[in-house]
C-alpha positions in Angstrom: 125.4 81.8 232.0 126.9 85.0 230.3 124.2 87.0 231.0 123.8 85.9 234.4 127.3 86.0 235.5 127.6 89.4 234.2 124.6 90.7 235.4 125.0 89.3 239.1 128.6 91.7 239.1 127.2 94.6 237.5 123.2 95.1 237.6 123.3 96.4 240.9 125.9 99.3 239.7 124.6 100.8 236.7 123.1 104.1 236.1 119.5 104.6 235.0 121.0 105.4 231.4 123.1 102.0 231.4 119.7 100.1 232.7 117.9 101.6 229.9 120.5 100.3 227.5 120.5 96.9 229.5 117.0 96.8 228.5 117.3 97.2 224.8 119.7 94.5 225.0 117.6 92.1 227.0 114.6 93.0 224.3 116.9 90.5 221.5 116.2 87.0 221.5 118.2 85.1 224.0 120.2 83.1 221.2 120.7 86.9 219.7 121.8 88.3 222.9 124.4 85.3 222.9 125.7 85.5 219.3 126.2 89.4 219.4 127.9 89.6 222.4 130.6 86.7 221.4 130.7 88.4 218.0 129.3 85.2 216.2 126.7 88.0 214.6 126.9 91.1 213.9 125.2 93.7 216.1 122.4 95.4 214.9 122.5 99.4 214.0 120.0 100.1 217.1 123.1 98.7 219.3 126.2 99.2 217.8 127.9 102.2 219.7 126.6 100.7 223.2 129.2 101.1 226.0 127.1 98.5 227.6 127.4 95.9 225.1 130.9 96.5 224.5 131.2 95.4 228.4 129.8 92.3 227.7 131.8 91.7 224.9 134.7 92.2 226.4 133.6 90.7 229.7 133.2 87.6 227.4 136.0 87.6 225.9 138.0 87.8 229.1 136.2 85.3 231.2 136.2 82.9 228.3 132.6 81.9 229.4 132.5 80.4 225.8 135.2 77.1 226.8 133.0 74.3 228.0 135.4 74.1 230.8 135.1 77.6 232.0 131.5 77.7 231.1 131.1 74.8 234.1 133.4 77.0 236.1 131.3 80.9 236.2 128.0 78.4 236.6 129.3 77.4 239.8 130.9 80.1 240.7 127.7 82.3 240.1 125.3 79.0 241.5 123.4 79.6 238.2 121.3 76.8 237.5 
């Protein structure tokens, strides 16, 4: 639901460096992906210093996508199944 929510508002935006950097990302493990951006882990050296992952970290921290409650919430909003 993270990735999807945040993807469906900015994919369609980003530059060809950004989708390059969107790749790298979406090359983790999902679980990874998950625990980096919501700062449960670490992030590895190869993407520390993203902007792009600093988006999503902050776009998870704002939408609070983590609360069960608000987690129920973007998946509707976003009709992610």
């Amino acid at each position: 639901i993270l990735m999807g929510s945040w993807a469906a508002q900015n994919v369609p935006g980003l530059t060809a460096a950004q989708l390059d950097e969107y790749d790298l990302i979406l090359n983790e493990e999902t679980i990874d992906i998950f625990n980096f951006i919501t700062g449960k882990d670490a992030l590895p050296s190869h993407l520390q210093g993203l902007a792009l992952i600093e988006d999503m970290q902050r776009y998870a921290y704002e939408s609070k996508v983590t609360d069960p409650t608000k987690y129920a919430q973007v998946k509707n909003d976003f009709n992610l199944t």
